[in-house]
Structure formats: structure tokens, C-alpha cells
Coordinates of C-alpha atoms and ligand atoms in Angstrom, one line a residue:
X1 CA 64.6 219.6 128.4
X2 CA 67.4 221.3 130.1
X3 CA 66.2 220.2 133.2
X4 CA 67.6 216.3 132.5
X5 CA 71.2 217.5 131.1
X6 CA 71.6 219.2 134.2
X7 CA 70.6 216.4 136.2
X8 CA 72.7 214.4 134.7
X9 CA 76.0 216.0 136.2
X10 CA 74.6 216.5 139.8
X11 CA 74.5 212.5 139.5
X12 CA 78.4 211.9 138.6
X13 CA 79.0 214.0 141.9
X14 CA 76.3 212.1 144.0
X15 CA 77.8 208.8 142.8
X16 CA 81.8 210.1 143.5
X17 CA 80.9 210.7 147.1
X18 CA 78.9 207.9 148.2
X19 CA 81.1 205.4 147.7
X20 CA 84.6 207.5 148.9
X21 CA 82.8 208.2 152.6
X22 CA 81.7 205.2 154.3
X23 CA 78.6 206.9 156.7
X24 CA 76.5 204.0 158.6
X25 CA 74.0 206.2 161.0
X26 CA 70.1 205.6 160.1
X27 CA 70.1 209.0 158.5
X28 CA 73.0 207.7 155.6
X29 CA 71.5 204.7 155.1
X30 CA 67.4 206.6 154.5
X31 CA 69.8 209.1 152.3
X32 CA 71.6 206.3 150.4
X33 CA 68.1 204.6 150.3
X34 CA 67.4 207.6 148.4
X35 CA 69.9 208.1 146.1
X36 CA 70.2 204.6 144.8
X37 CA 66.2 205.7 143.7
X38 CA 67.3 208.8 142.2
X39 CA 70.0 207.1 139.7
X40 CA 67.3 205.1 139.1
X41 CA 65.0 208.1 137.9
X42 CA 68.1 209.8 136.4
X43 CA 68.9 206.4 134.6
X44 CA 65.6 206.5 133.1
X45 CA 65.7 210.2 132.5
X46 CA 68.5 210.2 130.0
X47 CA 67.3 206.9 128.3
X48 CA 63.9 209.1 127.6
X49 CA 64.2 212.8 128.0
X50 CA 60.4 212.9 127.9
X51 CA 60.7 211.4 131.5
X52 CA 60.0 214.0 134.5
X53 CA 62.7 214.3 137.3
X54 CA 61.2 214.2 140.7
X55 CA 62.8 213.3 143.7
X56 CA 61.2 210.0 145.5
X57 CA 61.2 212.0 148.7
X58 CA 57.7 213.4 147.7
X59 CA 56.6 209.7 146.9
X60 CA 54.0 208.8 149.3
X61 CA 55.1 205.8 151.5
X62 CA 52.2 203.2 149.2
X63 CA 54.2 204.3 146.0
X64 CA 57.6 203.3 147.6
X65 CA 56.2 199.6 148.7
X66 CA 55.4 199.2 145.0
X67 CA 59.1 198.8 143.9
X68 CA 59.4 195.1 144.7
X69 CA 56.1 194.8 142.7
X70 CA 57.1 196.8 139.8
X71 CA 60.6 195.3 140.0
X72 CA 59.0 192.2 139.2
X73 CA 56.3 193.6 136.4
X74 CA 59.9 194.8 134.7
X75 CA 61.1 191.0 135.0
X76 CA 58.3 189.2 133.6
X77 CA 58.1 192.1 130.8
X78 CA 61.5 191.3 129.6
X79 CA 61.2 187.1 130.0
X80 CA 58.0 187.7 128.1
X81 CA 60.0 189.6 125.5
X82 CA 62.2 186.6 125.1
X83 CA 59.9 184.4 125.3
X84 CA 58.3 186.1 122.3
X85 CA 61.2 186.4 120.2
X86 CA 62.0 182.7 120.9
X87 CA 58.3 182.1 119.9
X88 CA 58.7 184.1 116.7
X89 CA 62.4 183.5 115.7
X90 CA 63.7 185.9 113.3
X91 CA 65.8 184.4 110.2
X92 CA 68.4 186.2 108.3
X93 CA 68.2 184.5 104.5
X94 CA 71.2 185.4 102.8
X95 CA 71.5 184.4 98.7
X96 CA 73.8 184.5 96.6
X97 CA 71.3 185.3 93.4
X98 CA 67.7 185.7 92.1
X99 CA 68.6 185.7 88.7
X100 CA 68.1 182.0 88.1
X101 CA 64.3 180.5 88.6
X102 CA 65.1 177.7 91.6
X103 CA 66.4 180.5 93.9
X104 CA 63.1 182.6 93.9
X105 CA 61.2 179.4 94.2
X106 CA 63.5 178.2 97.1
X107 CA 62.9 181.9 98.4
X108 CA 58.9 182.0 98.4
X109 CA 58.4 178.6 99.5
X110 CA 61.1 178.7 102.8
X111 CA 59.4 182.3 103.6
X112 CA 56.1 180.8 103.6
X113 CA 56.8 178.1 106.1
X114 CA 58.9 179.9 107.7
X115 CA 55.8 182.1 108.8
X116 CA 53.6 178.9 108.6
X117 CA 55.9 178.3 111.3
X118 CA 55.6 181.3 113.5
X119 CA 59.1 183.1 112.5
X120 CA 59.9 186.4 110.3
X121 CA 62.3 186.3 107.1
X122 CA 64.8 189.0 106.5
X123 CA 65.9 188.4 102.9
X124 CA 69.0 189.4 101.1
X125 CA 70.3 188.9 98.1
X126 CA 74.1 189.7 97.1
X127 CA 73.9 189.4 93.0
X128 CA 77.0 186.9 93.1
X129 CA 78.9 189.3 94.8
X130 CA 81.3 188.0 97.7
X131 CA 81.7 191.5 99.1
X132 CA 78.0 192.3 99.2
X133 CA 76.9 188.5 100.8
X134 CA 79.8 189.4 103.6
X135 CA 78.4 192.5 104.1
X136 CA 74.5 191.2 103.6
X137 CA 75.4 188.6 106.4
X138 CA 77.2 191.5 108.8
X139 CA 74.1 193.6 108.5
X140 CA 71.6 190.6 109.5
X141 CA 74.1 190.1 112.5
X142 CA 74.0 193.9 113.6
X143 CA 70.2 193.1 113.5
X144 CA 70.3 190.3 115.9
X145 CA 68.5 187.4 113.8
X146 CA 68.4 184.3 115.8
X147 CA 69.1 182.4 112.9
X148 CA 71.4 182.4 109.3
X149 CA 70.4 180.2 106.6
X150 CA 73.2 181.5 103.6
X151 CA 73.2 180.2 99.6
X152 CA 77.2 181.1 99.8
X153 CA 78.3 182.5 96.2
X154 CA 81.5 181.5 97.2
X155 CA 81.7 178.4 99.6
X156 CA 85.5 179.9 101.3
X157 CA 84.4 183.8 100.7
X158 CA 81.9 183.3 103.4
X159 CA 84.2 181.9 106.4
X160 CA 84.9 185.3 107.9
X161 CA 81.0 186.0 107.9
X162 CA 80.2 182.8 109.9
X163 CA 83.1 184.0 111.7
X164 CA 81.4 186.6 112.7
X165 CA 77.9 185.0 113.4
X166 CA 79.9 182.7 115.4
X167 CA 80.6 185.9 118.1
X168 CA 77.4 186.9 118.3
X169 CA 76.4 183.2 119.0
X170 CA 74.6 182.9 116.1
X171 CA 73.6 179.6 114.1
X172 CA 74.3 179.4 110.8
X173 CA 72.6 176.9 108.4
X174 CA 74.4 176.6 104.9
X175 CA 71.8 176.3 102.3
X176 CA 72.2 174.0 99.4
X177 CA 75.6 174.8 98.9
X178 CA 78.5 174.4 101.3
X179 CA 80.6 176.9 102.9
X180 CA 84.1 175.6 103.7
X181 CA 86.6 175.7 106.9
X182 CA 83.6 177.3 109.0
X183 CA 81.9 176.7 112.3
X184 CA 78.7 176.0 110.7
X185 CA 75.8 174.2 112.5
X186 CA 73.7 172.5 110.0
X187 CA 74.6 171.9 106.0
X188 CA 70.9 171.0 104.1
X189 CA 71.2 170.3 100.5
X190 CA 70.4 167.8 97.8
X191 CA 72.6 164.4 96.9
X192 CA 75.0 166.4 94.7
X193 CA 77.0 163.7 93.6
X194 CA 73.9 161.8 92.6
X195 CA 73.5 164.4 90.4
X196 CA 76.2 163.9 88.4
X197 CA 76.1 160.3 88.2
X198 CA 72.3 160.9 86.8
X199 CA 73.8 163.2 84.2
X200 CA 76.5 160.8 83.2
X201 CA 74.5 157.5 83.7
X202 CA 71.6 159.0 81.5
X203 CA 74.4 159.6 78.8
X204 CA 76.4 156.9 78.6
X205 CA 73.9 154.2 77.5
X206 CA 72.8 156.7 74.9
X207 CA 76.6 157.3 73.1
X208 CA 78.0 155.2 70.3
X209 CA 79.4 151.6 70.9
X210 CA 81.5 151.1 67.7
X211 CA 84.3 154.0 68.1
X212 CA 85.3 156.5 70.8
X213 CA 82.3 158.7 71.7
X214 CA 83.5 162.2 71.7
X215 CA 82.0 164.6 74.4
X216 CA 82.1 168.1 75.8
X217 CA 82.0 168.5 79.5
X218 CA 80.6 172.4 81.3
X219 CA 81.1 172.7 84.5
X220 CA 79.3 174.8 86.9
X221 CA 80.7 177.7 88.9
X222 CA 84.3 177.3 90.0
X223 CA 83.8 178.8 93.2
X224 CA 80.3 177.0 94.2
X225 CA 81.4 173.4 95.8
X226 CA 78.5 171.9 94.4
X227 CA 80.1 172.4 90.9
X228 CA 82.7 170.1 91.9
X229 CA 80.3 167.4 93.6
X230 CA 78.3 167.1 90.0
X231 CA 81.8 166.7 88.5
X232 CA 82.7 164.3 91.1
X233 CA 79.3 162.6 90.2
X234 CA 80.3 162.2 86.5
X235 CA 83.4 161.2 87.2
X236 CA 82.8 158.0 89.0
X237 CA 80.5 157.1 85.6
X238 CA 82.3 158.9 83.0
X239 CA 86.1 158.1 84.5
X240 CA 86.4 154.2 83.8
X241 CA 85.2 154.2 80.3
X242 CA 87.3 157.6 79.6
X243 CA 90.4 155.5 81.0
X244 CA 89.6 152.9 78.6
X245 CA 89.3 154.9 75.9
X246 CA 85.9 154.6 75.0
X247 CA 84.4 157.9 75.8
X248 CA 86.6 161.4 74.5
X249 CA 86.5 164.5 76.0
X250 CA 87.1 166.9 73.5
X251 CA 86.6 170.0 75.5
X252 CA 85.7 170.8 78.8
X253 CA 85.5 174.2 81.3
X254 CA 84.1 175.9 84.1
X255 CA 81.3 178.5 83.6
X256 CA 82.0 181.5 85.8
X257 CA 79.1 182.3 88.1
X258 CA 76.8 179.5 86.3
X259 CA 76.4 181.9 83.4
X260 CA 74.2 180.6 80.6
X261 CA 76.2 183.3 78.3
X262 CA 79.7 182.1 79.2
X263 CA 78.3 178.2 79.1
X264 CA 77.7 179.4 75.4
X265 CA 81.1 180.8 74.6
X266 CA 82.7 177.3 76.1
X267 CA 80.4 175.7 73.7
X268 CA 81.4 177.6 70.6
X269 CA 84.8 177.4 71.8
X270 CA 84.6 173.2 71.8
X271 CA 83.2 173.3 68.4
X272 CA 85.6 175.7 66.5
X273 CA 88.4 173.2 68.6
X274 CA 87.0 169.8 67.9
X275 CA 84.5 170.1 64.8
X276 CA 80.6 169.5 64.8
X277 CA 81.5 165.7 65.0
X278 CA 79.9 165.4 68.7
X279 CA 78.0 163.1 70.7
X280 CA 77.3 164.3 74.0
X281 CA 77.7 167.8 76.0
X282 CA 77.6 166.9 79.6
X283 CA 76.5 170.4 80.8
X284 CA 75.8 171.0 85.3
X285 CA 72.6 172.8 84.7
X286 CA 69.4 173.6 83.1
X287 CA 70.9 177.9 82.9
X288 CA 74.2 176.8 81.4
X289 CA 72.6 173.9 79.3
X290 CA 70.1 176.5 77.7
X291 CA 73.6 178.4 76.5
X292 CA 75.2 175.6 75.4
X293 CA 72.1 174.4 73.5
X294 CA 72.1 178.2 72.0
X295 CA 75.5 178.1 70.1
X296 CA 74.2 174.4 69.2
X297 CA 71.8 176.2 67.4
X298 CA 74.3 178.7 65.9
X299 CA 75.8 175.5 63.9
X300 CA 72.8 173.5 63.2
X301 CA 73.5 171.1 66.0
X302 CA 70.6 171.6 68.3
X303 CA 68.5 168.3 69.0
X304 CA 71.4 166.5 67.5
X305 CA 73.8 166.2 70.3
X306 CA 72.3 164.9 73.5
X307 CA 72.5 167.4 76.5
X308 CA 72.0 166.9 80.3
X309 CA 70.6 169.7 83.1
X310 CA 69.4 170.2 86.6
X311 CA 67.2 172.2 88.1
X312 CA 64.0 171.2 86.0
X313 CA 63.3 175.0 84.9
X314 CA 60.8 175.6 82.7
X315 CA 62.4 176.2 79.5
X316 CA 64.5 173.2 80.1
X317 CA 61.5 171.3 80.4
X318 CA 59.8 172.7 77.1
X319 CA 63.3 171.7 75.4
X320 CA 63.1 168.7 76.7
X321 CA 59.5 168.5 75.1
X322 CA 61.1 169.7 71.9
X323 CA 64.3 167.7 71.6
X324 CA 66.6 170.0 72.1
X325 CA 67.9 169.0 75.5
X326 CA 68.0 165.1 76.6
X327 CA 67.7 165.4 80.6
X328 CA 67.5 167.3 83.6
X329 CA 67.8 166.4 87.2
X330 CA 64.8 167.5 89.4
X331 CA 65.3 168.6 92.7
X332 CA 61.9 168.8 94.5
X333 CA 62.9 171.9 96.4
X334 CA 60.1 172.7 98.7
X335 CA 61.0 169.4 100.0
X336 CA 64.3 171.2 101.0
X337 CA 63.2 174.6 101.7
X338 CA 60.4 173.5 104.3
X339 CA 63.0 171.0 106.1
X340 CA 65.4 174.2 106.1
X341 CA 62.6 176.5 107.3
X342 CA 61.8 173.6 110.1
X343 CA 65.7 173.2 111.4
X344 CA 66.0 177.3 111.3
X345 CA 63.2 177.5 113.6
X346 CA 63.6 174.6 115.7
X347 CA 67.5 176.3 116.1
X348 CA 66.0 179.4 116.8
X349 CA 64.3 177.9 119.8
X350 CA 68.0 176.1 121.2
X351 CA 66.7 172.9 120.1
X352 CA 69.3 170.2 118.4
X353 CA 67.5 168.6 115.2
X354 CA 68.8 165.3 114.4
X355 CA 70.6 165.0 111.0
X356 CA 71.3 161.9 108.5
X357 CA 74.6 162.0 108.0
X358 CA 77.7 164.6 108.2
X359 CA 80.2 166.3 105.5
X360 CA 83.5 167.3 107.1
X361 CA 83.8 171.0 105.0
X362 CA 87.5 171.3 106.0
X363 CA 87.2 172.3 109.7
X364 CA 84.4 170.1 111.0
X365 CA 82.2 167.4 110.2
X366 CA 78.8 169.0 109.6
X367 CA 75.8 167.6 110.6
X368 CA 73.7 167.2 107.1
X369 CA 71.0 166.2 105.5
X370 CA 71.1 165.3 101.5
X371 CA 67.5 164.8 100.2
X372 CA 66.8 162.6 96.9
X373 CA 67.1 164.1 93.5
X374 CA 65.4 162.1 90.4
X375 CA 66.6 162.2 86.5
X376 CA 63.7 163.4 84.3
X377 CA 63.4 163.3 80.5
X378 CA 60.5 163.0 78.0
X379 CA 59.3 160.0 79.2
X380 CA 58.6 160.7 83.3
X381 CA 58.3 164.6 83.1
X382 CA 54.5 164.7 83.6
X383 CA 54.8 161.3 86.0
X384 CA 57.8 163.6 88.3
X385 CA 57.6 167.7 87.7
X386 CA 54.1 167.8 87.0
X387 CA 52.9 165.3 89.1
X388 CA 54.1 166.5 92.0
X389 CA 52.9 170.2 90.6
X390 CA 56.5 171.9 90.4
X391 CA 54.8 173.1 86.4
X392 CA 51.7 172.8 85.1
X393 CA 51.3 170.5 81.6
X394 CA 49.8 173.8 80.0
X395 CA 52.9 175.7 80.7
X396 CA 55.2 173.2 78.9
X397 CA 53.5 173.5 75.7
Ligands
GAL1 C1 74.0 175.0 92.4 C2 72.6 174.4 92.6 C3 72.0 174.1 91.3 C4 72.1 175.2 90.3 C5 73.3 176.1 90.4 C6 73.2 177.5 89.8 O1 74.7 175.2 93.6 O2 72.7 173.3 93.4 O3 70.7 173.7 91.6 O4 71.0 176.0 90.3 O5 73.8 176.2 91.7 O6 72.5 178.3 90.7

């Protein structure tokens, strides 16, 4: 509409003379009156161009007595707006894969009470890719979510991103896995090193007594911290007898990006280095432990050599069933997702949920909350993972 680009200069001008000229008869003051109304009216113009000009002179005198009233219809309308987003929170998830089964699980049961709760999910997903989960968490930012809850990829690739949630006064709430030398507000995850010591302790009773038991060790993904708790775990089992000689490690590696393919090549690797004379392969997970059980296959070794897990996915379970893996640690993660779903939104709302305990993450001690993990094997799977309805008995066939 021409008419509101002009408008818009005449307004510049009005504004560049009014305040230069001090003029203080009753006739300035009606006409500054006026003015000030007309910005107004101009203001509004070039937010919506569909907006009329008129000047307030032609208002009858009733229409003029309604500012104080409108004025405070505007007010209310935007507390009420705040008021709504603070009653329906908005929360940025950010993970760092779908490709294994616990992420989409921890995915669809946070979203769902998340909304049970009253609050809206905005879900990304950066394939394992630092770049993409800084720029995933950048984009939630631009769209003002109230709250982050990240799976970090990379624990210290995602410092600059909370960083950046930090200046727009954002809470950030690391996920299961912990991001390091951040200003993060809540870590919620599972007892990691607990983990580990299950693996181990479920292995050691189980080796040879009468000479050095020989064993491979697969790690989980260098760059997720939780990789190094499990480790950390096994190590306070595995390290005393090691020291004394009474346990071998014969091999032992990281697998990049919890891979089950490159858990596999480590495994072939260990056997072409130390023979198919082998007790034990400590492996983090159920996705690397299927790998590692694959090239156990590939020399006839499968079911012979005992293997550890975590996660409790459904082929680990049916290998479980069939021998081929020993353990696995199960993590009930609802348990986890709905406690991260209630701190997001209780955040949300500027409240302060208490936590257990704290983990300093190398720039502050984070308020935390570990939750209970239990070893499962042939014996307790239907008592645990079915029980509690994480698989169904039919599916484990
Ligand atoms: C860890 C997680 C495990 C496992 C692994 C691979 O951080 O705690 O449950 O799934 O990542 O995604």
C-alpha cells in the first residue's frame, strides 16, 4: 500500500522536530498528545501494512478514553502469552543417533510424557555428527525452546553449543551422557560405572581358576564419556586380578562411534593376534557385542567364549536365549526418560528440582541423578526385561 511507505518518512521528520523545539502552550502539548498517537498508528502500520492510517484527530473523544483500557487488554494478552508458553514449555531434544534401538525407545517414551505433561518436543537428530548436533542445538536456540535436553555424540564437541544456550538463558539438561567443561544445569543418566563392574563381576566368577584366563576387552566410543565410565567400572573388578596376573588381556580397543561393524573388525583383529584360545570378551554394549559375536561366528567360536552387553536390545536378548552372548545390563529407560521429561518441564517453569548427587564435568559440579541399572542373563531375563514389559516372551523366541 503506498500509502504506509510514505507515512513512514513523514514520521522520521515528525519525530526530528519534537524533541529539538521545546513548545509548552496547551496547543503543543494537544499536538504532541497527538503525535505520540500517530507513531503509535504508524508503528503498527509498518508491522502490518494491511493496517489503515488515520489520524486520531477524527477519533471521537469515547474512542480516545479507551487507550488506558486497551493498553491494558495489550498487557494481559502478552502475560497471558507467557503464561501459556510457561504452561506449555517447549523442549528442544537434541540426539546424537537413531540408529541404535534404546535411542528411539528413549525418544517415544520422553515425547510422550513430555506431552502427558503439558509441553511440545522439537526432535533432532545429528547421525553422530558433531557439526550437525552444534548446528541441531543452534537452530532449537534461534527457535526459543525453554528447554535443551542433548544425547551429546561428543561429550567436549558440544561445549560451544551450551555456550550458546547459555546466552539465550537457556537450560540445558545432558541426557545420559555427559557433556564436559559446560554450564550445564542438570546431568540425568544411569549408574555407569555400575555398569561396568556388572559386566566384569558377571565374568570373573565364570573364567578359569587353574592358569591365567585370557580376555579381549571393546570399548565403547572414544568420544562418549560413558565409554570411559563402563571401563572405569571393569576396571575396579578386572584391575586387581589383572595385576596379579590372573586374568590376560590379550587385546583390547575402542569402537569408533559404537559401531557393531568396527566392534567386529577389533574382534577379528584379537583373534588373528592372540589365537582362538579365549575365555572372555568383555564387550560395552549389546550393538558392539552383536559384532564381536559375528566374527566369533566367523571362527567357530560363538557360544564358546562368554560375552557381556548393555542395553538389553532384542537380539541381544534372543542371543542370550541361544547362548551366544552371556549378559547384558538392562537399563529400565522409561524410568530415565519420564524423570528427564519431568526436570525439563518443571525447568521450563523456573523451578529448581532437587537432585541426588553431583558429577563435577570439568567446569562445575553438576547437579545429577544416576538411576539403578540390573545385570540380566538367562536366568532373570523374563523375571527383569519382560517382567517389567521392556519385550514381550513371544518376541524372544
Ligand atoms: C552409551 C549408552 C549406552 C549405549 C551406547 C551406544 O552412552 O549409555 O546405553 O547405548 O551409548 O549408543
Amino acid at each position: 500500500m503506498p500509502g504506509v511507505q510514505q507515512v513512514e518518512h513523514p514520521v522520521r521528520q515528525h519525530h526530528a522536530a519534537t524533541f529539538l523545539e521545546p513548545a509548552r502552550t496547551p496547543r503543543h502539548r494537544r499536538a504532541e498528545r497527538e503525535e505520540f498517537w500517530v507513531v503509535e498508528c504508524h508503528a503498527l502500520a509498518s508491522l502490518d501494512p494491511r493496517l489503515p492510517v488515520v489520524n486520531p484527530a477524527s477519533f471521537p473523544r469515547r474512542v480516545m478514553n479507551l487507550r488506558p483500557a486497551l493498553f491494558l487488554l495489550a498487557l494481559t494478552a502478552l502475560a497471558s502469552a507467557a503464561f501459556a508458553s510457561r504452561e506449555k514449555p517447549v523442549i528442544g531434544l537434541s540426539l546424537d543417533t537413531l540408529k541404535e534401538e534404546r535411542w528411539q525407545r528413549d525418544r517415544d517414551t520422553f515425547i510422550a510424557e513430555a506431552q502427558r505433561l503439558g509441553a511440545t518436543v522439537i526432535v533432532q537428530s545429528a547421525n553422530s555428527d558433531d557439526t550437525r548436533q552444534v548446528r541441531d542445538v543452534e537452530s532449537l536456540i534461534s527457535r526459543k525452546v525453554d528447554v535443551l535436553v542433548i544425547v551429546p555424540h561428543n561429550g567436549s564437541a558440544m561445549t560451544r553449543a551450551v555456550k550458546s544456550a547459555n546466552d539465550a538463558k537457556i537450560p540445558v539438561i545432558a541426557y545420559d551422557r555427559l557433556i564436559l567443561n559446560a554450564q550445564i544445569d542438570y546431568y540425568l543418566t544411569f549408574d555407569n560405572v555400575k555398569v561396568g563392574e556388572a559386566q566384569a563381576g558377571y565374568i570373573v566368577p565364570r573364567l578359569p581358576k587353574d592358569r591365567p584366563a585370557r580376555i579381549v576387552r571393546i570399548y565403547g566410543a572414544p568420544t562418549d564419556n560413558n565409554a570411559k565410565l563402563f571401563k572405569q567400572g571393569q576396571d575396579n573388578i578386572l584391575g586387581p586380578l589383572i595385576k596379579a596376573g590372573k586374568i590376560q588381556v590379550v587385546h583390547e580397543d575402542w569402537a569408533l562411534d559404537w559401531k557393531p561393524e568396527n566392534a567386529k573388525k577389533i574382534m577379528n583383529a584379537a583373534v588373528t593376534k592372540a589365537g582362538r584360545n579365549l575365555d572372555a570378551v568383555i564387550v560395552s554394549n549389546d550393538g558392539t557385542a552383536g559384532g564381536a559375536i559375528q566374527a566369533l561366528q566367523e571362527d567357530g567360536l560363538a557360544g564358546k567364549v562368554l560375552v557381556t552387553g548393555q542395553d538389553a536390545d532384542l537380539a541381544a536378548c534372543q542371543r542370550i536365549l541361544r547362548g551366544t552372548q552371556a549378559m547384558t545390563v538392562y537399563k529400565p529407560l522409561t524410568k530415565l526418560s519420564h524423570l528427564a521429561a519431568r526436570i525439563a518441564v518443571e525447568v521450563a517453569k523456573g523451578g529448581k528440582p532437587a537432585a541426588t548427587s553431583t558429577l563435577h564435568n570439568g567446569a562445575k559440579d553438576v547437579p545429577s541423578i544416576f538411576e539403578a541399572v540390573i545385570p540380566v542373563d538367562k536366568d532373570n531375563l523374563l523375571s527383569t526385561v519382560v517382567a517389567d514389559g521392556f519385550h514381550k516372551a513371544a518376541d524372544l523366541k
